[in-house]
PDB file of C-alpha atoms and ligand atoms in Angstrom:
ATOM      1  CA  UNK A 270      14.871   3.947 -48.091  1.00 53.00           C
ATOM      2  CA  UNK A 271      12.085   3.064 -45.704  1.00 59.00           C
ATOM      3  CA  UNK A 272       8.595   3.399 -46.874  1.00 63.00           C
ATOM      4  CA  UNK A 273       6.764   6.358 -45.493  1.00 68.00           C
ATOM      5  CA  UNK A 274       3.554   5.674 -43.601  1.00 69.00           C
ATOM      6  CA  UNK A 275       0.868   7.626 -45.342  1.00 66.00           C
ATOM      7  CA  UNK A 276      -0.688  10.311 -43.202  1.00 65.00           C
ATOM      8  CA  UNK A 277      -4.089   9.234 -41.894  1.00 64.00           C
ATOM      9  CA  UNK A 278      -6.922  10.935 -43.668  1.00 73.00           C
ATOM     10  CA  UNK A 279      -8.130  12.074 -40.259  1.00 84.00           C
ATOM     11  CA  UNK A 280      -6.791  12.012 -36.712  1.00 88.00           C
ATOM     12  CA  UNK A 281     -10.337  12.250 -35.358  1.00 92.00           C
ATOM     13  CA  UNK A 282     -10.336   8.678 -34.099  1.00 95.00           C
ATOM     14  CA  UNK A 283     -12.362   7.835 -30.992  1.00 95.00           C
ATOM     15  CA  UNK A 284     -10.842   5.731 -28.223  1.00 95.00           C
ATOM     16  CA  UNK A 285     -11.533   2.154 -29.264  1.00 95.00           C
ATOM     17  CA  UNK A 286     -11.583   0.406 -25.875  1.00 97.00           C
ATOM     18  CA  UNK A 287     -14.355   0.145 -23.284  1.00 97.00           C
ATOM     19  CA  UNK A 288     -14.323   2.553 -20.361  1.00 97.00           C
ATOM     20  CA  UNK A 289     -13.257   1.013 -17.023  1.00 98.00           C
ATOM     21  CA  UNK A 290     -15.744  -1.100 -15.132  1.00 98.00           C
ATOM     22  CA  UNK A 291     -17.254   0.807 -12.239  1.00 96.00           C
ATOM     23  CA  UNK A 292     -16.748   4.257 -13.702  1.00 97.00           C
ATOM     24  CA  UNK A 293     -19.581   6.653 -12.965  1.00 96.00           C
ATOM     25  CA  UNK A 294     -21.404   8.269 -15.848  1.00 95.00           C
ATOM     26  CA  UNK A 295     -20.185  11.446 -17.451  1.00 97.00           C
ATOM     27  CA  UNK A 296     -22.318  14.547 -17.512  1.00 97.00           C
ATOM     28  CA  UNK A 297     -23.023  17.348 -19.953  1.00 98.00           C
ATOM     29  CA  UNK A 298     -25.510  19.989 -19.026  1.00 97.00           C
ATOM     30  CA  UNK A 299     -26.471  22.243 -21.888  1.00 95.00           C
ATOM     31  CA  UNK A 300     -27.816  25.676 -21.020  1.00 94.00           C
ATOM     32  CA  UNK A 301     -26.459  25.604 -17.491  1.00 95.00           C
ATOM     33  CA  UNK A 302     -27.744  29.178 -17.165  1.00 96.00           C
ATOM     34  CA  UNK A 303     -31.226  27.949 -17.950  1.00 94.00           C
ATOM     35  CA  UNK A 304     -34.157  30.351 -18.146  1.00 94.00           C
ATOM     36  CA  UNK A 305     -36.392  27.560 -16.832  1.00 97.00           C
ATOM     37  CA  UNK A 306     -37.103  28.843 -13.336  1.00 97.00           C
ATOM     38  CA  UNK A 307     -38.055  25.356 -12.129  1.00 98.00           C
ATOM     39  CA  UNK A 308     -34.339  24.485 -12.187  1.00 98.00           C
ATOM     40  CA  UNK A 309     -33.488  27.277  -9.729  1.00 98.00           C
ATOM     41  CA  UNK A 310     -34.192  26.325  -6.127  1.00 98.00           C
ATOM     42  CA  UNK A 311     -34.772  29.186  -3.690  1.00 97.00           C
ATOM     43  CA  UNK A 312     -32.090  29.189  -0.983  1.00 95.00           C
ATOM     44  CA  UNK A 313     -32.940  32.447   0.765  1.00 93.00           C
ATOM     45  CA  UNK A 314     -34.454  35.844   0.122  1.00 95.00           C
ATOM     46  CA  UNK A 315     -34.006  36.645  -3.593  1.00 97.00           C
ATOM     47  CA  UNK A 316     -31.384  33.874  -3.818  1.00 97.00           C
ATOM     48  CA  UNK A 317     -31.474  30.711  -5.893  1.00 98.00           C
ATOM     49  CA  UNK A 318     -29.268  27.708  -6.512  1.00 98.00           C
ATOM     50  CA  UNK A 319     -29.156  25.777  -9.773  1.00 98.00           C
ATOM     51  CA  UNK A 320     -27.529  22.345  -9.191  1.00 98.00           C
ATOM     52  CA  UNK A 321     -25.077  21.047 -11.768  1.00 98.00           C
ATOM     53  CA  UNK A 322     -23.204  18.238 -10.009  1.00 98.00           C
ATOM     54  CA  UNK A 323     -23.958  16.715  -6.628  1.00 98.00           C
ATOM     55  CA  UNK A 324     -21.157  14.334  -5.750  1.00 98.00           C
ATOM     56  CA  UNK A 325     -22.034  12.069  -2.825  1.00 98.00           C
ATOM     57  CA  UNK A 326     -18.989   9.809  -3.024  1.00 96.00           C
ATOM     58  CA  UNK A 327     -16.413  12.613  -2.861  1.00 97.00           C
ATOM     59  CA  UNK A 328     -18.534  15.024  -0.809  1.00 98.00           C
ATOM     60  CA  UNK A 329     -18.739  18.099  -3.017  1.00 98.00           C
ATOM     61  CA  UNK A 330     -21.264  19.967  -5.103  1.00 98.00           C
ATOM     62  CA  UNK A 331     -21.156  22.304  -8.079  1.00 98.00           C
ATOM     63  CA  UNK A 332     -23.922  24.838  -8.422  1.00 98.00           C
ATOM     64  CA  UNK A 333     -24.815  28.239  -9.775  1.00 98.00           C
ATOM     65  CA  UNK A 334     -25.720  30.751  -7.094  1.00 98.00           C
ATOM     66  CA  UNK A 335     -27.943  33.576  -8.318  1.00 98.00           C
ATOM     67  CA  UNK A 336     -28.698  36.539  -6.063  1.00 98.00           C
ATOM     68  CA  UNK A 337     -30.978  39.430  -6.975  1.00 98.00           C
ATOM     69  CA  UNK A 338     -30.471  41.749  -4.046  1.00 96.00           C
ATOM     70  CA  UNK A 339     -27.635  43.529  -2.341  1.00 96.00           C
ATOM     71  CA  UNK A 340     -26.508  43.290   1.257  1.00 95.00           C
ATOM     72  CA  UNK A 341     -25.538  40.494   3.616  1.00 94.00           C
ATOM     73  CA  UNK A 342     -26.112  36.934   2.435  1.00 94.00           C
ATOM     74  CA  UNK A 343     -24.452  34.720   5.054  1.00 94.00           C
ATOM     75  CA  UNK A 344     -21.371  34.118   7.158  1.00 97.00           C
ATOM     76  CA  UNK A 345     -19.794  30.670   7.042  1.00 98.00           C
ATOM     77  CA  UNK A 346     -16.715  28.564   7.689  1.00 98.00           C
ATOM     78  CA  UNK A 347     -15.465  26.020   5.157  1.00 98.00           C
ATOM     79  CA  UNK A 348     -14.241  22.521   5.989  1.00 98.00           C
ATOM     80  CA  UNK A 349     -13.021  21.992   2.427  1.00 98.00           C
ATOM     81  CA  UNK A 350     -11.766  24.041  -0.511  1.00 98.00           C
ATOM     82  CA  UNK A 351     -14.048  26.101  -2.718  1.00 98.00           C
ATOM     83  CA  UNK A 352     -13.512  27.266  -6.287  1.00 98.00           C
ATOM     84  CA  UNK A 353     -15.651  30.062  -7.684  1.00 98.00           C
ATOM     85  CA  UNK A 354     -16.042  31.592 -11.122  1.00 98.00           C
ATOM     86  CA  UNK A 355     -18.069  34.783 -11.254  1.00 98.00           C
ATOM     87  CA  UNK A 356     -20.314  34.844 -14.301  1.00 98.00           C
ATOM     88  CA  UNK A 357     -22.333  38.003 -13.677  1.00 98.00           C
ATOM     89  CA  UNK A 358     -22.375  40.889 -11.224  1.00 98.00           C
ATOM     90  CA  UNK A 359     -20.066  41.081  -8.222  1.00 98.00           C
ATOM     91  CA  UNK A 360     -19.702  40.155  -4.568  1.00 98.00           C
ATOM     92  CA  UNK A 361     -17.212  40.393  -1.764  1.00 98.00           C
ATOM     93  CA  UNK A 362     -16.320  39.047   1.640  1.00 98.00           C
ATOM     94  CA  UNK A 363     -16.234  41.514   4.519  1.00 97.00           C
ATOM     95  CA  UNK A 364     -12.952  39.893   5.593  1.00 97.00           C
ATOM     96  CA  UNK A 365     -11.154  40.820   2.359  1.00 98.00           C
ATOM     97  CA  UNK A 366     -10.524  44.045   0.478  1.00 97.00           C
ATOM     98  CA  UNK A 367     -11.077  42.556  -2.974  1.00 98.00           C
ATOM     99  CA  UNK A 368     -14.301  42.435  -4.969  1.00 98.00           C
ATOM    100  CA  UNK A 369     -14.963  39.415  -7.182  1.00 98.00           C
ATOM    101  CA  UNK A 370     -16.698  40.451 -10.378  1.00 98.00           C
ATOM    102  CA  UNK A 371     -17.761  38.887 -13.655  1.00 98.00           C
ATOM    103  CA  UNK A 372     -14.761  36.988 -15.001  1.00 98.00           C
ATOM    104  CA  UNK A 373     -13.057  36.552 -11.614  1.00 98.00           C
ATOM    105  CA  UNK A 374     -11.822  33.254 -10.192  1.00 98.00           C
ATOM    106  CA  UNK A 375     -11.781  32.822  -6.410  1.00 98.00           C
ATOM    107  CA  UNK A 376     -10.221  30.108  -4.244  1.00 98.00           C
ATOM    108  CA  UNK A 377     -11.509  29.724  -0.693  1.00 98.00           C
ATOM    109  CA  UNK A 378      -9.189  27.618   1.485  1.00 98.00           C
ATOM    110  CA  UNK A 379     -10.406  25.049   4.016  1.00 98.00           C
ATOM    111  CA  UNK A 380     -10.703  26.658   7.433  1.00 98.00           C
ATOM    112  CA  UNK A 381     -11.612  30.125   6.232  1.00 98.00           C
ATOM    113  CA  UNK A 382     -14.598  31.944   7.702  1.00 98.00           C
ATOM    114  CA  UNK A 383     -16.076  34.794   5.684  1.00 98.00           C
ATOM    115  CA  UNK A 384     -19.164  36.934   5.258  1.00 98.00           C
ATOM    116  CA  UNK A 385     -20.659  37.043   1.794  1.00 97.00           C
ATOM    117  CA  UNK A 386     -22.190  40.320   0.644  1.00 97.00           C
ATOM    118  CA  UNK A 387     -23.429  41.758  -2.634  1.00 97.00           C
ATOM    119  CA  UNK A 388     -22.532  45.466  -3.024  1.00 96.00           C
ATOM    120  CA  UNK A 389     -25.150  48.161  -3.509  1.00 96.00           C
ATOM    121  CA  UNK A 390     -25.980  48.733  -7.144  1.00 95.00           C
ATOM    122  CA  UNK A 391     -25.592  45.109  -8.186  1.00 96.00           C
ATOM    123  CA  UNK A 392     -29.043  43.893  -9.178  1.00 95.00           C
ATOM    124  CA  UNK A 393     -27.987  40.357 -10.042  1.00 97.00           C
ATOM    125  CA  UNK A 394     -24.949  38.193  -9.409  1.00 98.00           C
ATOM    126  CA  UNK A 395     -24.432  34.690 -10.740  1.00 98.00           C
ATOM    127  CA  UNK A 396     -21.444  32.590  -9.657  1.00 98.00           C
ATOM    128  CA  UNK A 397     -20.409  29.020 -10.317  1.00 98.00           C
ATOM    129  CA  UNK A 398     -19.289  27.475  -7.014  1.00 98.00           C
ATOM    130  CA  UNK A 399     -17.569  24.138  -6.491  1.00 98.00           C
ATOM    131  CA  UNK A 400     -17.892  23.470  -2.768  1.00 98.00           C
ATOM    132  CA  UNK A 401     -16.035  20.609  -1.093  1.00 98.00           C
ATOM    133  CA  UNK A 402     -17.071  19.493   2.373  1.00 98.00           C
ATOM    134  CA  UNK A 403     -19.420  21.632   4.398  1.00 97.00           C
ATOM    135  CA  UNK A 404     -20.262  25.246   5.064  1.00 97.00           C
ATOM    136  CA  UNK A 405     -20.836  25.852   8.740  1.00 98.00           C
ATOM    137  CA  UNK A 406     -22.934  28.965   9.279  1.00 97.00           C
ATOM    138  CA  UNK A 407     -21.575  31.016  12.149  1.00 98.00           C
ATOM    139  CA  UNK A 408     -22.133  34.196  14.108  1.00 97.00           C
ATOM    140  CA  UNK A 409     -19.401  36.878  14.151  1.00 96.00           C
ATOM    141  CA  UNK A 410     -17.690  35.017  17.014  1.00 97.00           C
ATOM    142  CA  UNK A 411     -17.621  31.751  15.089  1.00 97.00           C
ATOM    143  CA  UNK A 412     -20.384  29.990  17.006  1.00 98.00           C
ATOM    144  CA  UNK A 413     -22.183  27.538  14.726  1.00 98.00           C
ATOM    145  CA  UNK A 414     -25.764  28.275  13.734  1.00 97.00           C
ATOM    146  CA  UNK A 415     -26.238  25.628  11.027  1.00 98.00           C
ATOM    147  CA  UNK A 416     -24.553  23.922   8.113  1.00 97.00           C
ATOM    148  CA  UNK A 417     -24.889  22.867   4.504  1.00 97.00           C
ATOM    149  CA  UNK A 418     -23.195  20.103   2.554  1.00 98.00           C
ATOM    150  CA  UNK A 419     -23.994  18.062  -0.532  1.00 98.00           C
ATOM    151  CA  UNK A 420     -26.587  16.088   1.439  1.00 98.00           C
ATOM    152  CA  UNK A 421     -28.535  19.064   2.804  1.00 98.00           C
ATOM    153  CA  UNK A 422     -28.435  20.512  -0.702  1.00 98.00           C
ATOM    154  CA  UNK A 423     -29.847  17.330  -2.212  1.00 98.00           C
ATOM    155  CA  UNK A 424     -32.678  17.434   0.330  1.00 98.00           C
ATOM    156  CA  UNK A 425     -33.490  21.036  -0.597  1.00 98.00           C
ATOM    157  CA  UNK A 426     -33.359  20.341  -4.325  1.00 98.00           C
ATOM    158  CA  UNK A 427     -35.590  17.295  -3.875  1.00 98.00           C
ATOM    159  CA  UNK A 428     -38.194  19.354  -2.003  1.00 98.00           C
ATOM    160  CA  UNK A 429     -37.987  22.097  -4.615  1.00 98.00           C
ATOM    161  CA  UNK A 430     -38.237  19.818  -7.650  1.00 98.00           C
ATOM    162  CA  UNK A 431     -41.193  18.049  -6.040  1.00 98.00           C
ATOM    163  CA  UNK A 432     -42.929  21.387  -5.387  1.00 98.00           C
ATOM    164  CA  UNK A 433     -42.534  22.606  -8.988  1.00 98.00           C
ATOM    165  CA  UNK A 434     -43.850  19.355 -10.449  1.00 98.00           C
ATOM    166  CA  UNK A 435     -40.599  17.844 -11.722  1.00 98.00           C
ATOM    167  CA  UNK A 436     -40.618  15.216  -8.984  1.00 98.00           C
ATOM    168  CA  UNK A 437     -38.072  14.741  -6.200  1.00 98.00           C
ATOM    169  CA  UNK A 438     -36.087  12.205  -8.227  1.00 98.00           C
ATOM    170  CA  UNK A 439     -35.315  14.861 -10.841  1.00 98.00           C
ATOM    171  CA  UNK A 440     -32.270  15.526  -8.646  1.00 98.00           C
ATOM    172  CA  UNK A 441     -30.784  12.123  -9.485  1.00 98.00           C
ATOM    173  CA  UNK A 442     -29.493  13.250 -12.889  1.00 98.00           C
ATOM    174  CA  UNK A 443     -27.106  15.633 -11.111  1.00 98.00           C
ATOM    175  CA  UNK A 444     -25.774  13.017  -8.689  1.00 98.00           C
ATOM    176  CA  UNK A 445     -22.624  10.972  -9.039  1.00 98.00           C
TER     177      UNK A 445
HETATM  178 FE1   FE B 662     -17.421  30.706   1.158  1.00 82.47          FE
END
């Protein structure tokens, strides 16, 4: 009879080898929904963005959008996919008949143009967005009026962090 390997006292064994050379650093942001207002950059009337991950080598960004008003926010066309997780409140696109509310997941395909609105009666919405590529802001006929991507976002966050005393380079901790 073969001897039986004794069960390890614990299977909580960390990976023993080094991580690959060239790997970018990992990231853990505690209190992503921070009450520290300095971390929330204004991005419009009663709208703020809290950066979590600004990825300049793959061209995407992850942020929390917080809006404390109802009505029209913006109309835009996406060059890349977007994933959204609604944390609080609700919002909708005028082009769709659904309403995304707390707990909802939304996928926005590349190529789609839509008009973001917060319904009456919603005093605050917070959504985690992962945005690949760029948002091109457009008029109802699709004519471009501006754009945002990870690089314009970084510029805005740098200006904001500088203005609240954290320093422009505060943004670097979110970059990969
Ligand atoms: Fe969108």
